[in-house]
Amino acid sequence: QKEVEQNSGPLSVPEGAIASLNCTYSDRGSQSFFWYRQYSGKSPELIMFIYSNGDKEDGRFTAQLNKASQYVSLLIRDSQPSDSATYLCAVRTSGGSYIPTFGRGTSLIVHP
Amino acid sequence: KAGVTQTPRYLIKTRGQQVTLSCSPISGHRSVSWYQQTPGQGLQFLFEYFSETQRNKGNFPGRFSGRQFSNSRSEMNVSTLELGDSALYLCASSLGLRDSSYEQYFGPGTRLTVT
């Protein structure tokens, strides 16, 4: 059973701080890793994806992947109240099913 | 490029009825996946269609079915609705190619309420 684990939170950070969201996965064959943001009552929006070990930066977002330790994280710099949402981690393996496995999500609250 | 569209956006049905939801993927995307999202269970995979064929299936009863047309548009059907089927139904579009990274893009969802 492939598992993707996330702390449900809520993670509360002050405006302007760095928010760090973590995700661990059980399948060592995992190849593609995705972060989605979901506002309450809305659908998930793809914000980052990463395939190789290391960091990938896009604006205020940085995805970090460590395959040896089987975790992927998302850093949000200069957090804004508009970043308050649930962040879903999704992981896809290289073979078999094409479908990513989703974590349950971490709720992030950025307070002014 | 237009995003994923889903219709209808909201539905209210009665127990025992059936419902059909529709999804149009991003142009050029051949894979359409369907998910059910509830507060208690999170995002659960229903099935995936690629080039008009069901390629993957989740652990849902046979009351949940789907199909895909030659233009990649997909429909999902739920028969004999139960109260527990109340959920947000999401469609996700992807290129679906074997060697691709498989990024999925979600539609706005259909909010189904069963009374």
JSON list of C-alpha atoms in Angstrom, two decimals:
[
{"chain": "A", "resi": 1, "resn": "GLN", "atom": "CA", "xyz": [0.00, 0.00, 0.00]},
{"chain": "A", "resi": 2, "resn": "LYS", "atom": "CA", "xyz": [1.56, 3.25, -1.12]},
{"chain": "A", "resi": 3, "resn": "GLU", "atom": "CA", "xyz": [1.19, 5.91, 1.54]},
{"chain": "A", "resi": 4, "resn": "VAL", "atom": "CA", "xyz": [1.69, 9.63, 1.58]},
{"chain": "A", "resi": 5, "resn": "GLU", "atom": "CA", "xyz": [1.67, 11.22, 5.01]},
{"chain": "A", "resi": 6, "resn": "GLN", "atom": "CA", "xyz": [1.16, 14.83, 5.95]},
{"chain": "A", "resi": 7, "resn": "ASN", "atom": "CA", "xyz": [0.58, 16.50, 9.29]},
{"chain": "A", "resi": 8, "resn": "SER", "atom": "CA", "xyz": [-3.00, 17.73, 9.17]},
{"chain": "A", "resi": 9, "resn": "GLY", "atom": "CA", "xyz": [-2.18, 20.89, 11.13]},
{"chain": "A", "resi": 10, "resn": "PRO", "atom": "CA", "xyz": [-3.26, 23.55, 11.32]},
{"chain": "A", "resi": 11, "resn": "LEU", "atom": "CA", "xyz": [0.14, 25.12, 10.89]},
{"chain": "A", "resi": 12, "resn": "SER", "atom": "CA", "xyz": [-0.10, 28.70, 12.04]},
{"chain": "A", "resi": 13, "resn": "VAL", "atom": "CA", "xyz": [2.56, 31.24, 11.03]},
{"chain": "A", "resi": 14, "resn": "PRO", "atom": "CA", "xyz": [2.71, 35.03, 11.23]},
{"chain": "A", "resi": 15, "resn": "GLU", "atom": "CA", "xyz": [2.61, 37.13, 8.10]},
{"chain": "A", "resi": 16, "resn": "GLY", "atom": "CA", "xyz": [6.06, 37.49, 6.57]},
{"chain": "A", "resi": 17, "resn": "ALA", "atom": "CA", "xyz": [7.42, 34.27, 8.08]},
{"chain": "A", "resi": 18, "resn": "ILE", "atom": "CA", "xyz": [8.54, 31.11, 6.30]},
{"chain": "A", "resi": 19, "resn": "ALA", "atom": "CA", "xyz": [5.97, 28.31, 6.30]},
{"chain": "A", "resi": 20, "resn": "SER", "atom": "CA", "xyz": [7.40, 24.80, 6.07]},
{"chain": "A", "resi": 21, "resn": "LEU", "atom": "CA", "xyz": [5.12, 21.97, 4.97]},
{"chain": "A", "resi": 22, "resn": "ASN", "atom": "CA", "xyz": [6.33, 18.39, 5.02]},
{"chain": "A", "resi": 23, "resn": "CYS", "atom": "CA", "xyz": [5.33, 15.17, 3.34]},
{"chain": "A", "resi": 24, "resn": "THR", "atom": "CA", "xyz": [6.69, 11.64, 3.64]},
{"chain": "A", "resi": 25, "resn": "TYR", "atom": "CA", "xyz": [6.04, 8.73, 1.33]},
{"chain": "A", "resi": 26, "resn": "SER", "atom": "CA", "xyz": [6.45, 5.00, 1.59]},
{"chain": "A", "resi": 27, "resn": "ASP", "atom": "CA", "xyz": [7.18, 3.89, -1.98]},
{"chain": "A", "resi": 28, "resn": "ARG", "atom": "CA", "xyz": [10.90, 4.10, -2.81]},
{"chain": "A", "resi": 29, "resn": "GLY", "atom": "CA", "xyz": [10.05, 3.87, -6.52]},
{"chain": "A", "resi": 30, "resn": "SER", "atom": "CA", "xyz": [8.36, 7.26, -6.43]},
{"chain": "A", "resi": 31, "resn": "GLN", "atom": "CA", "xyz": [9.54, 9.57, -9.18]},
{"chain": "A", "resi": 32, "resn": "SER", "atom": "CA", "xyz": [7.28, 12.61, -9.41]},
{"chain": "A", "resi": 33, "resn": "PHE", "atom": "CA", "xyz": [6.19, 14.83, -6.57]},
{"chain": "A", "resi": 34, "resn": "PHE", "atom": "CA", "xyz": [3.53, 17.52, -6.60]},
{"chain": "A", "resi": 35, "resn": "TRP", "atom": "CA", "xyz": [2.21, 20.21, -4.30]},
{"chain": "A", "resi": 36, "resn": "TYR", "atom": "CA", "xyz": [-1.35, 21.46, -4.67]},
{"chain": "A", "resi": 37, "resn": "ARG", "atom": "CA", "xyz": [-3.00, 24.36, -2.90]},
{"chain": "A", "resi": 38, "resn": "GLN", "atom": "CA", "xyz": [-6.69, 24.10, -2.12]},
{"chain": "A", "resi": 39, "resn": "TYR", "atom": "CA", "xyz": [-8.71, 26.99, -0.79]},
{"chain": "A", "resi": 40, "resn": "SER", "atom": "CA", "xyz": [-11.83, 26.16, 1.19]},
{"chain": "A", "resi": 41, "resn": "GLY", "atom": "CA", "xyz": [-14.64, 25.18, -1.14]},
{"chain": "A", "resi": 42, "resn": "LYS", "atom": "CA", "xyz": [-12.41, 25.24, -4.22]},
{"chain": "A", "resi": 43, "resn": "SER", "atom": "CA", "xyz": [-10.56, 22.63, -6.23]},
{"chain": "A", "resi": 44, "resn": "PRO", "atom": "CA", "xyz": [-6.84, 21.82, -5.87]},
{"chain": "A", "resi": 45, "resn": "GLU", "atom": "CA", "xyz": [-4.45, 24.00, -7.84]},
{"chain": "A", "resi": 46, "resn": "LEU", "atom": "CA", "xyz": [-1.03, 22.68, -8.89]},
{"chain": "A", "resi": 47, "resn": "ILE", "atom": "CA", "xyz": [1.63, 25.03, -7.57]},
{"chain": "A", "resi": 48, "resn": "MET", "atom": "CA", "xyz": [4.88, 23.04, -7.69]},
{"chain": "A", "resi": 49, "resn": "PHE", "atom": "CA", "xyz": [6.30, 19.80, -8.99]},
{"chain": "A", "resi": 50, "resn": "ILE", "atom": "CA", "xyz": [9.75, 18.29, -8.54]},
{"chain": "A", "resi": 51, "resn": "TYR", "atom": "CA", "xyz": [11.44, 15.17, -9.90]},
{"chain": "A", "resi": 52, "resn": "SER", "atom": "CA", "xyz": [15.09, 15.38, -8.83]},
{"chain": "A", "resi": 53, "resn": "ASN", "atom": "CA", "xyz": [16.74, 15.50, -5.44]},
{"chain": "A", "resi": 54, "resn": "GLY", "atom": "CA", "xyz": [17.42, 18.99, -4.20]},
{"chain": "A", "resi": 55, "resn": "ASP", "atom": "CA", "xyz": [15.59, 22.28, -4.31]},
{"chain": "A", "resi": 56, "resn": "LYS", "atom": "CA", "xyz": [13.34, 23.82, -6.92]},
{"chain": "A", "resi": 57, "resn": "GLU", "atom": "CA", "xyz": [12.34, 27.44, -6.55]},
{"chain": "A", "resi": 58, "resn": "ASP", "atom": "CA", "xyz": [9.42, 29.29, -8.10]},
{"chain": "A", "resi": 59, "resn": "GLY", "atom": "CA", "xyz": [8.81, 32.76, -6.76]},
{"chain": "A", "resi": 60, "resn": "ARG", "atom": "CA", "xyz": [8.08, 32.53, -3.04]},
{"chain": "A", "resi": 61, "resn": "PHE", "atom": "CA", "xyz": [7.77, 28.74, -3.20]},
{"chain": "A", "resi": 62, "resn": "THR", "atom": "CA", "xyz": [10.59, 26.22, -2.84]},
{"chain": "A", "resi": 63, "resn": "ALA", "atom": "CA", "xyz": [10.09, 22.48, -3.12]},
{"chain": "A", "resi": 64, "resn": "GLN", "atom": "CA", "xyz": [12.73, 20.28, -1.53]},
{"chain": "A", "resi": 65, "resn": "LEU", "atom": "CA", "xyz": [13.11, 16.60, -2.33]},
{"chain": "A", "resi": 66, "resn": "ASN", "atom": "CA", "xyz": [15.17, 14.01, -0.47]},
{"chain": "A", "resi": 67, "resn": "LYS", "atom": "CA", "xyz": [14.61, 10.57, -1.99]},
{"chain": "A", "resi": 68, "resn": "ALA", "atom": "CA", "xyz": [16.98, 8.81, 0.40]},
{"chain": "A", "resi": 69, "resn": "SER", "atom": "CA", "xyz": [14.89, 9.96, 3.35]},
{"chain": "A", "resi": 70, "resn": "GLN", "atom": "CA", "xyz": [11.65, 9.73, 1.38]},
{"chain": "A", "resi": 71, "resn": "TYR", "atom": "CA", "xyz": [10.36, 13.17, 2.10]},
{"chain": "A", "resi": 72, "resn": "VAL", "atom": "CA", "xyz": [9.38, 16.22, 0.13]},
{"chain": "A", "resi": 73, "resn": "SER", "atom": "CA", "xyz": [8.73, 19.63, 1.59]},
{"chain": "A", "resi": 74, "resn": "LEU", "atom": "CA", "xyz": [7.31, 22.94, 0.50]},
{"chain": "A", "resi": 75, "resn": "LEU", "atom": "CA", "xyz": [8.65, 26.22, 1.82]},
{"chain": "A", "resi": 76, "resn": "ILE", "atom": "CA", "xyz": [6.64, 29.40, 1.44]},
{"chain": "A", "resi": 77, "resn": "ARG", "atom": "CA", "xyz": [8.70, 32.52, 2.01]},
{"chain": "A", "resi": 78, "resn": "ASP", "atom": "CA", "xyz": [7.19, 35.85, 3.08]},
{"chain": "A", "resi": 79, "resn": "SER", "atom": "CA", "xyz": [3.89, 34.13, 3.90]},
{"chain": "A", "resi": 80, "resn": "GLN", "atom": "CA", "xyz": [0.77, 36.16, 3.22]},
{"chain": "A", "resi": 81, "resn": "PRO", "atom": "CA", "xyz": [-2.77, 35.75, 4.61]},
{"chain": "A", "resi": 82, "resn": "SER", "atom": "CA", "xyz": [-3.78, 34.79, 1.05]},
{"chain": "A", "resi": 83, "resn": "ASP", "atom": "CA", "xyz": [-1.56, 31.70, 1.40]},
{"chain": "A", "resi": 84, "resn": "SER", "atom": "CA", "xyz": [-3.97, 30.36, 4.03]},
{"chain": "A", "resi": 85, "resn": "ALA", "atom": "CA", "xyz": [-5.24, 27.13, 2.49]},
{"chain": "A", "resi": 86, "resn": "THR", "atom": "CA", "xyz": [-4.81, 23.38, 2.62]},
{"chain": "A", "resi": 87, "resn": "TYR", "atom": "CA", "xyz": [-1.70, 22.07, 0.88]},
{"chain": "A", "resi": 88, "resn": "LEU", "atom": "CA", "xyz": [-1.87, 18.61, -0.65]},
{"chain": "A", "resi": 89, "resn": "CYS", "atom": "CA", "xyz": [1.18, 16.53, -1.40]},
{"chain": "A", "resi": 90, "resn": "ALA", "atom": "CA", "xyz": [0.92, 13.99, -4.25]},
{"chain": "A", "resi": 91, "resn": "VAL", "atom": "CA", "xyz": [3.43, 11.32, -5.21]},
{"chain": "A", "resi": 92, "resn": "ARG", "atom": "CA", "xyz": [3.66, 9.21, -8.35]},
{"chain": "A", "resi": 93, "resn": "THR", "atom": "CA", "xyz": [5.73, 6.07, -8.90]},
{"chain": "A", "resi": 94, "resn": "SER", "atom": "CA", "xyz": [7.53, 5.29, -12.13]},
{"chain": "A", "resi": 95, "resn": "GLY", "atom": "CA", "xyz": [5.63, 2.17, -13.13]},
{"chain": "A", "resi": 96, "resn": "GLY", "atom": "CA", "xyz": [2.24, 0.58, -12.85]},
{"chain": "A", "resi": 97, "resn": "SER", "atom": "CA", "xyz": [-0.52, 3.05, -12.11]},
{"chain": "A", "resi": 98, "resn": "TYR", "atom": "CA", "xyz": [-0.14, 6.49, -13.58]},
{"chain": "A", "resi": 99, "resn": "ILE", "atom": "CA", "xyz": [-2.13, 7.98, -10.79]},
{"chain": "A", "resi": 100, "resn": "PRO", "atom": "CA", "xyz": [-0.46, 10.01, -8.04]},
{"chain": "A", "resi": 101, "resn": "THR", "atom": "CA", "xyz": [-1.27, 9.14, -4.45]},
{"chain": "A", "resi": 102, "resn": "PHE", "atom": "CA", "xyz": [-2.47, 12.14, -2.45]},
{"chain": "A", "resi": 103, "resn": "GLY", "atom": "CA", "xyz": [-1.85, 12.95, 1.17]},
{"chain": "A", "resi": 104, "resn": "ARG", "atom": "CA", "xyz": [-4.68, 14.22, 3.35]},
{"chain": "A", "resi": 105, "resn": "GLY", "atom": "CA", "xyz": [-3.26, 17.74, 3.30]},
{"chain": "A", "resi": 106, "resn": "THR", "atom": "CA", "xyz": [-1.90, 20.26, 5.78]},
{"chain": "A", "resi": 107, "resn": "SER", "atom": "CA", "xyz": [-3.97, 23.28, 6.73]},
{"chain": "A", "resi": 108, "resn": "LEU", "atom": "CA", "xyz": [-1.92, 26.48, 6.76]},
{"chain": "A", "resi": 109, "resn": "ILE", "atom": "CA", "xyz": [-3.08, 29.63, 8.52]},
{"chain": "A", "resi": 110, "resn": "VAL", "atom": "CA", "xyz": [-1.14, 32.84, 8.01]},
{"chain": "A", "resi": 111, "resn": "HIS", "atom": "CA", "xyz": [-2.22, 35.44, 10.55]},
{"chain": "A", "resi": 112, "resn": "PRO", "atom": "CA", "xyz": [-1.59, 39.19, 10.17]},
{"chain": "B", "resi": 1, "resn": "LYS", "atom": "CA", "xyz": [-5.38, 27.60, -23.13]},
{"chain": "B", "resi": 2, "resn": "ALA", "atom": "CA", "xyz": [-8.72, 26.91, -21.52]},
{"chain": "B", "resi": 3, "resn": "GLY", "atom": "CA", "xyz": [-8.67, 24.95, -18.28]},
{"chain": "B", "resi": 4, "resn": "VAL", "atom": "CA", "xyz": [-10.64, 21.92, -17.21]},
{"chain": "B", "resi": 5, "resn": "THR", "atom": "CA", "xyz": [-14.37, 22.45, -17.16]},
{"chain": "B", "resi": 6, "resn": "GLN", "atom": "CA", "xyz": [-16.97, 20.51, -15.22]},
{"chain": "B", "resi": 7, "resn": "THR", "atom": "CA", "xyz": [-20.72, 20.60, -15.41]},
{"chain": "B", "resi": 8, "resn": "PRO", "atom": "CA", "xyz": [-22.90, 21.03, -13.54]},
{"chain": "B", "resi": 9, "resn": "ARG", "atom": "CA", "xyz": [-21.24, 22.88, -10.68]},
{"chain": "B", "resi": 10, "resn": "TYR", "atom": "CA", "xyz": [-23.92, 22.02, -8.15]},
{"chain": "B", "resi": 11, "resn": "LEU", "atom": "CA", "xyz": [-26.46, 19.25, -7.93]},
{"chain": "B", "resi": 12, "resn": "ILE", "atom": "CA", "xyz": [-29.07, 18.22, -5.41]},
{"chain": "B", "resi": 13, "resn": "LYS", "atom": "CA", "xyz": [-30.46, 14.71, -5.79]},
{"chain": "B", "resi": 14, "resn": "THR", "atom": "CA", "xyz": [-32.60, 12.35, -3.78]},
{"chain": "B", "resi": 15, "resn": "ARG", "atom": "CA", "xyz": [-31.55, 8.95, -2.50]},
{"chain": "B", "resi": 16, "resn": "GLY", "atom": "CA", "xyz": [-32.06, 6.25, -5.11]},
{"chain": "B", "resi": 17, "resn": "GLN", "atom": "CA", "xyz": [-31.73, 8.58, -8.08]},
{"chain": "B", "resi": 18, "resn": "GLN", "atom": "CA", "xyz": [-28.84, 8.55, -10.52]},
{"chain": "B", "resi": 19, "resn": "VAL", "atom": "CA", "xyz": [-26.60, 11.36, -11.67]},
{"chain": "B", "resi": 20, "resn": "THR", "atom": "CA", "xyz": [-24.25, 12.07, -14.55]},
{"chain": "B", "resi": 21, "resn": "LEU", "atom": "CA", "xyz": [-21.35, 14.50, -14.28]},
{"chain": "B", "resi": 22, "resn": "SER", "atom": "CA", "xyz": [-19.36, 15.83, -17.20]},
{"chain": "B", "resi": 23, "resn": "CYS", "atom": "CA", "xyz": [-15.74, 16.89, -17.61]},
{"chain": "B", "resi": 24, "resn": "SER", "atom": "CA", "xyz": [-13.91, 18.50, -20.52]},
{"chain": "B", "resi": 25, "resn": "PRO", "atom": "CA", "xyz": [-10.12, 18.28, -20.21]},
{"chain": "B", "resi": 26, "resn": "ILE", "atom": "CA", "xyz": [-7.50, 20.76, -21.30]},
{"chain": "B", "resi": 27, "resn": "SER", "atom": "CA", "xyz": [-7.04, 20.69, -25.05]},
{"chain": "B", "resi": 28, "resn": "GLY", "atom": "CA", "xyz": [-4.49, 18.04, -26.00]},
{"chain": "B", "resi": 29, "resn": "HIS", "atom": "CA", "xyz": [-4.85, 16.11, -22.75]},
{"chain": "B", "resi": 30, "resn": "ARG", "atom": "CA", "xyz": [-5.96, 12.53, -23.23]},
{"chain": "B", "resi": 31, "resn": "SER", "atom": "CA", "xyz": [-6.20, 11.41, -19.62]},
{"chain": "B", "resi": 32, "resn": "VAL", "atom": "CA", "xyz": [-9.11, 12.22, -17.38]},
{"chain": "B", "resi": 33, "resn": "SER", "atom": "CA", "xyz": [-9.21, 11.11, -13.76]},
{"chain": "B", "resi": 34, "resn": "TRP", "atom": "CA", "xyz": [-12.11, 11.38, -11.36]},
{"chain": "B", "resi": 35, "resn": "TYR", "atom": "CA", "xyz": [-11.84, 11.90, -7.61]},
{"chain": "B", "resi": 36, "resn": "GLN", "atom": "CA", "xyz": [-14.28, 12.11, -4.74]},
{"chain": "B", "resi": 37, "resn": "GLN", "atom": "CA", "xyz": [-13.44, 14.52, -1.95]},
{"chain": "B", "resi": 38, "resn": "THR", "atom": "CA", "xyz": [-15.14, 14.54, 1.43]},
{"chain": "B", "resi": 39, "resn": "PRO", "atom": "CA", "xyz": [-14.03, 16.15, 4.69]},
{"chain": "B", "resi": 40, "resn": "GLY", "atom": "CA", "xyz": [-13.68, 12.76, 6.35]},
{"chain": "B", "resi": 41, "resn": "GLN", "atom": "CA", "xyz": [-11.89, 10.79, 3.62]},
{"chain": "B", "resi": 42, "resn": "GLY", "atom": "CA", "xyz": [-9.91, 13.39, 1.76]},
{"chain": "B", "resi": 43, "resn": "LEU", "atom": "CA", "xyz": [-9.26, 13.00, -1.95]},
{"chain": "B", "resi": 44, "resn": "GLN", "atom": "CA", "xyz": [-10.12, 9.50, -3.16]},
{"chain": "B", "resi": 45, "resn": "PHE", "atom": "CA", "xyz": [-9.38, 8.22, -6.64]},
{"chain": "B", "resi": 46, "resn": "LEU", "atom": "CA", "xyz": [-12.35, 6.82, -8.56]},
{"chain": "B", "resi": 47, "resn": "PHE", "atom": "CA", "xyz": [-11.01, 5.95, -12.02]},
{"chain": "B", "resi": 48, "resn": "GLU", "atom": "CA", "xyz": [-8.93, 7.17, -14.92]},
{"chain": "B", "resi": 49, "resn": "TYR", "atom": "CA", "xyz": [-9.68, 7.13, -18.62]},
{"chain": "B", "resi": 50, "resn": "PHE", "atom": "CA", "xyz": [-7.13, 7.39, -21.37]},
{"chain": "B", "resi": 51, "resn": "SER", "atom": "CA", "xyz": [-8.00, 7.27, -25.05]},
{"chain": "B", "resi": 52, "resn": "GLU", "atom": "CA", "xyz": [-11.54, 6.08, -24.31]},
{"chain": "B", "resi": 53, "resn": "THR", "atom": "CA", "xyz": [-10.35, 3.18, -22.13]},
{"chain": "B", "resi": 54, "resn": "GLN", "atom": "CA", "xyz": [-10.47, 2.84, -18.38]},
{"chain": "B", "resi": 55, "resn": "ARG", "atom": "CA", "xyz": [-6.82, 2.53, -17.43]},
{"chain": "B", "resi": 56, "resn": "ASN", "atom": "CA", "xyz": [-6.99, 2.62, -13.63]},
{"chain": "B", "resi": 57, "resn": "LYS", "atom": "CA", "xyz": [-9.71, 2.09, -11.09]},
{"chain": "B", "resi": 58, "resn": "GLY", "atom": "CA", "xyz": [-10.01, 2.89, -7.41]},
{"chain": "B", "resi": 59, "resn": "ASN", "atom": "CA", "xyz": [-11.90, 1.04, -4.70]},
{"chain": "B", "resi": 60, "resn": "PHE", "atom": "CA", "xyz": [-15.43, 2.22, -5.29]},
{"chain": "B", "resi": 61, "resn": "PRO", "atom": "CA", "xyz": [-18.56, 0.12, -5.80]},
{"chain": "B", "resi": 62, "resn": "GLY", "atom": "CA", "xyz": [-19.94, -0.63, -9.23]},
{"chain": "B", "resi": 63, "resn": "ARG", "atom": "CA", "xyz": [-22.55, 2.11, -8.79]},
{"chain": "B", "resi": 64, "resn": "PHE", "atom": "CA", "xyz": [-19.79, 4.46, -9.88]},
{"chain": "B", "resi": 65, "resn": "SER", "atom": "CA", "xyz": [-18.99, 4.25, -13.55]},
{"chain": "B", "resi": 66, "resn": "GLY", "atom": "CA", "xyz": [-17.55, 6.40, -16.25]},
{"chain": "B", "resi": 67, "resn": "ARG", "atom": "CA", "xyz": [-16.69, 6.70, -19.88]},
{"chain": "B", "resi": 68, "resn": "GLN", "atom": "CA", "xyz": [-14.61, 8.79, -22.20]},
{"chain": "B", "resi": 69, "resn": "PHE", "atom": "CA", "xyz": [-15.44, 9.99, -25.67]},
{"chain": "B", "resi": 70, "resn": "SER", "atom": "CA", "xyz": [-13.21, 10.32, -28.70]},
{"chain": "B", "resi": 71, "resn": "ASN", "atom": "CA", "xyz": [-12.73, 14.05, -28.01]},
{"chain": "B", "resi": 72, "resn": "SER", "atom": "CA", "xyz": [-11.42, 13.13, -24.51]},
{"chain": "B", "resi": 73, "resn": "ARG", "atom": "CA", "xyz": [-14.46, 14.51, -22.74]},
{"chain": "B", "resi": 74, "resn": "SER", "atom": "CA", "xyz": [-15.51, 12.25, -19.92]},
{"chain": "B", "resi": 75, "resn": "GLU", "atom": "CA", "xyz": [-18.66, 11.51, -18.00]},
{"chain": "B", "resi": 76, "resn": "MET", "atom": "CA", "xyz": [-19.11, 9.93, -14.62]},
{"chain": "B", "resi": 77, "resn": "ASN", "atom": "CA", "xyz": [-22.32, 8.24, -13.53]},
{"chain": "B", "resi": 78, "resn": "VAL", "atom": "CA", "xyz": [-23.49, 7.31, -10.06]},
{"chain": "B", "resi": 79, "resn": "SER", "atom": "CA", "xyz": [-26.56, 5.12, -9.84]},
{"chain": "B", "resi": 80, "resn": "THR", "atom": "CA", "xyz": [-28.80, 4.46, -6.85]},
{"chain": "B", "resi": 81, "resn": "LEU", "atom": "CA", "xyz": [-27.48, 7.43, -4.92]},
{"chain": "B", "resi": 82, "resn": "GLU", "atom": "CA", "xyz": [-26.82, 7.11, -1.20]},
{"chain": "B", "resi": 83, "resn": "LEU", "atom": "CA", "xyz": [-26.51, 9.85, 1.41]},
{"chain": "B", "resi": 84, "resn": "GLY", "atom": "CA", "xyz": [-22.79, 9.04, 1.68]},
{"chain": "B", "resi": 85, "resn": "ASP", "atom": "CA", "xyz": [-22.28, 9.98, -1.95]},
{"chain": "B", "resi": 86, "resn": "SER", "atom": "CA", "xyz": [-22.60, 13.64, -1.04]},
{"chain": "B", "resi": 87, "resn": "ALA", "atom": "CA", "xyz": [-19.21, 15.06, -1.91]},
{"chain": "B", "resi": 88, "resn": "LEU", "atom": "CA", "xyz": [-17.18, 17.27, -4.18]},
{"chain": "B", "resi": 89, "resn": "TYR", "atom": "CA", "xyz": [-16.44, 15.36, -7.38]},
{"chain": "B", "resi": 90, "resn": "LEU", "atom": "CA", "xyz": [-13.30, 16.49, -9.10]},
{"chain": "B", "resi": 91, "resn": "CYS", "atom": "CA", "xyz": [-12.04, 15.80, -12.55]},
{"chain": "B", "resi": 92, "resn": "ALA", "atom": "CA", "xyz": [-8.33, 16.06, -13.33]},
{"chain": "B", "resi": 93, "resn": "SER", "atom": "CA", "xyz": [-6.79, 16.35, -16.77]},
{"chain": "B", "resi": 94, "resn": "SER", "atom": "CA", "xyz": [-3.31, 15.23, -17.82]},
{"chain": "B", "resi": 95, "resn": "LEU", "atom": "CA", "xyz": [-1.32, 14.37, -20.92]},
{"chain": "B", "resi": 96, "resn": "GLY", "atom": "CA", "xyz": [-1.28, 10.85, -19.51]},
{"chain": "B", "resi": 97, "resn": "LEU", "atom": "CA", "xyz": [1.80, 9.72, -21.39]},
{"chain": "B", "resi": 98, "resn": "ARG", "atom": "CA", "xyz": [3.88, 6.88, -19.95]},
{"chain": "B", "resi": 99, "resn": "ASP", "atom": "CA", "xyz": [7.13, 8.81, -19.80]},
{"chain": "B", "resi": 100, "resn": "SER", "atom": "CA", "xyz": [5.66, 12.11, -18.72]},
{"chain": "B", "resi": 101, "resn": "SER", "atom": "CA", "xyz": [5.74, 13.54, -15.25]},
{"chain": "B", "resi": 102, "resn": "TYR", "atom": "CA", "xyz": [1.98, 13.26, -15.07]},
{"chain": "B", "resi": 103, "resn": "GLU", "atom": "CA", "xyz": [1.01, 16.65, -13.76]},
{"chain": "B", "resi": 104, "resn": "GLN", "atom": "CA", "xyz": [-2.73, 16.74, -13.20]},
{"chain": "B", "resi": 105, "resn": "TYR", "atom": "CA", "xyz": [-4.85, 19.86, -13.48]},
{"chain": "B", "resi": 106, "resn": "PHE", "atom": "CA", "xyz": [-8.15, 19.91, -11.67]},
{"chain": "B", "resi": 107, "resn": "GLY", "atom": "CA", "xyz": [-11.47, 21.30, -12.76]},
{"chain": "B", "resi": 108, "resn": "PRO", "atom": "CA", "xyz": [-13.66, 23.39, -10.43]},
{"chain": "B", "resi": 109, "resn": "GLY", "atom": "CA", "xyz": [-15.58, 20.33, -9.28]},
{"chain": "B", "resi": 110, "resn": "THR", "atom": "CA", "xyz": [-19.22, 19.36, -9.00]},
{"chain": "B", "resi": 111, "resn": "ARG", "atom": "CA", "xyz": [-20.76, 19.66, -5.55]},
{"chain": "B", "resi": 112, "resn": "LEU", "atom": "CA", "xyz": [-23.28, 16.83, -5.18]},
{"chain": "B", "resi": 113, "resn": "THR", "atom": "CA", "xyz": [-25.73, 16.81, -2.30]},
{"chain": "B", "resi": 114, "resn": "VAL", "atom": "CA", "xyz": [-27.89, 13.73, -1.77]},
{"chain": "B", "resi": 115, "resn": "THR", "atom": "CA", "xyz": [-30.96, 14.19, 0.42]}
]
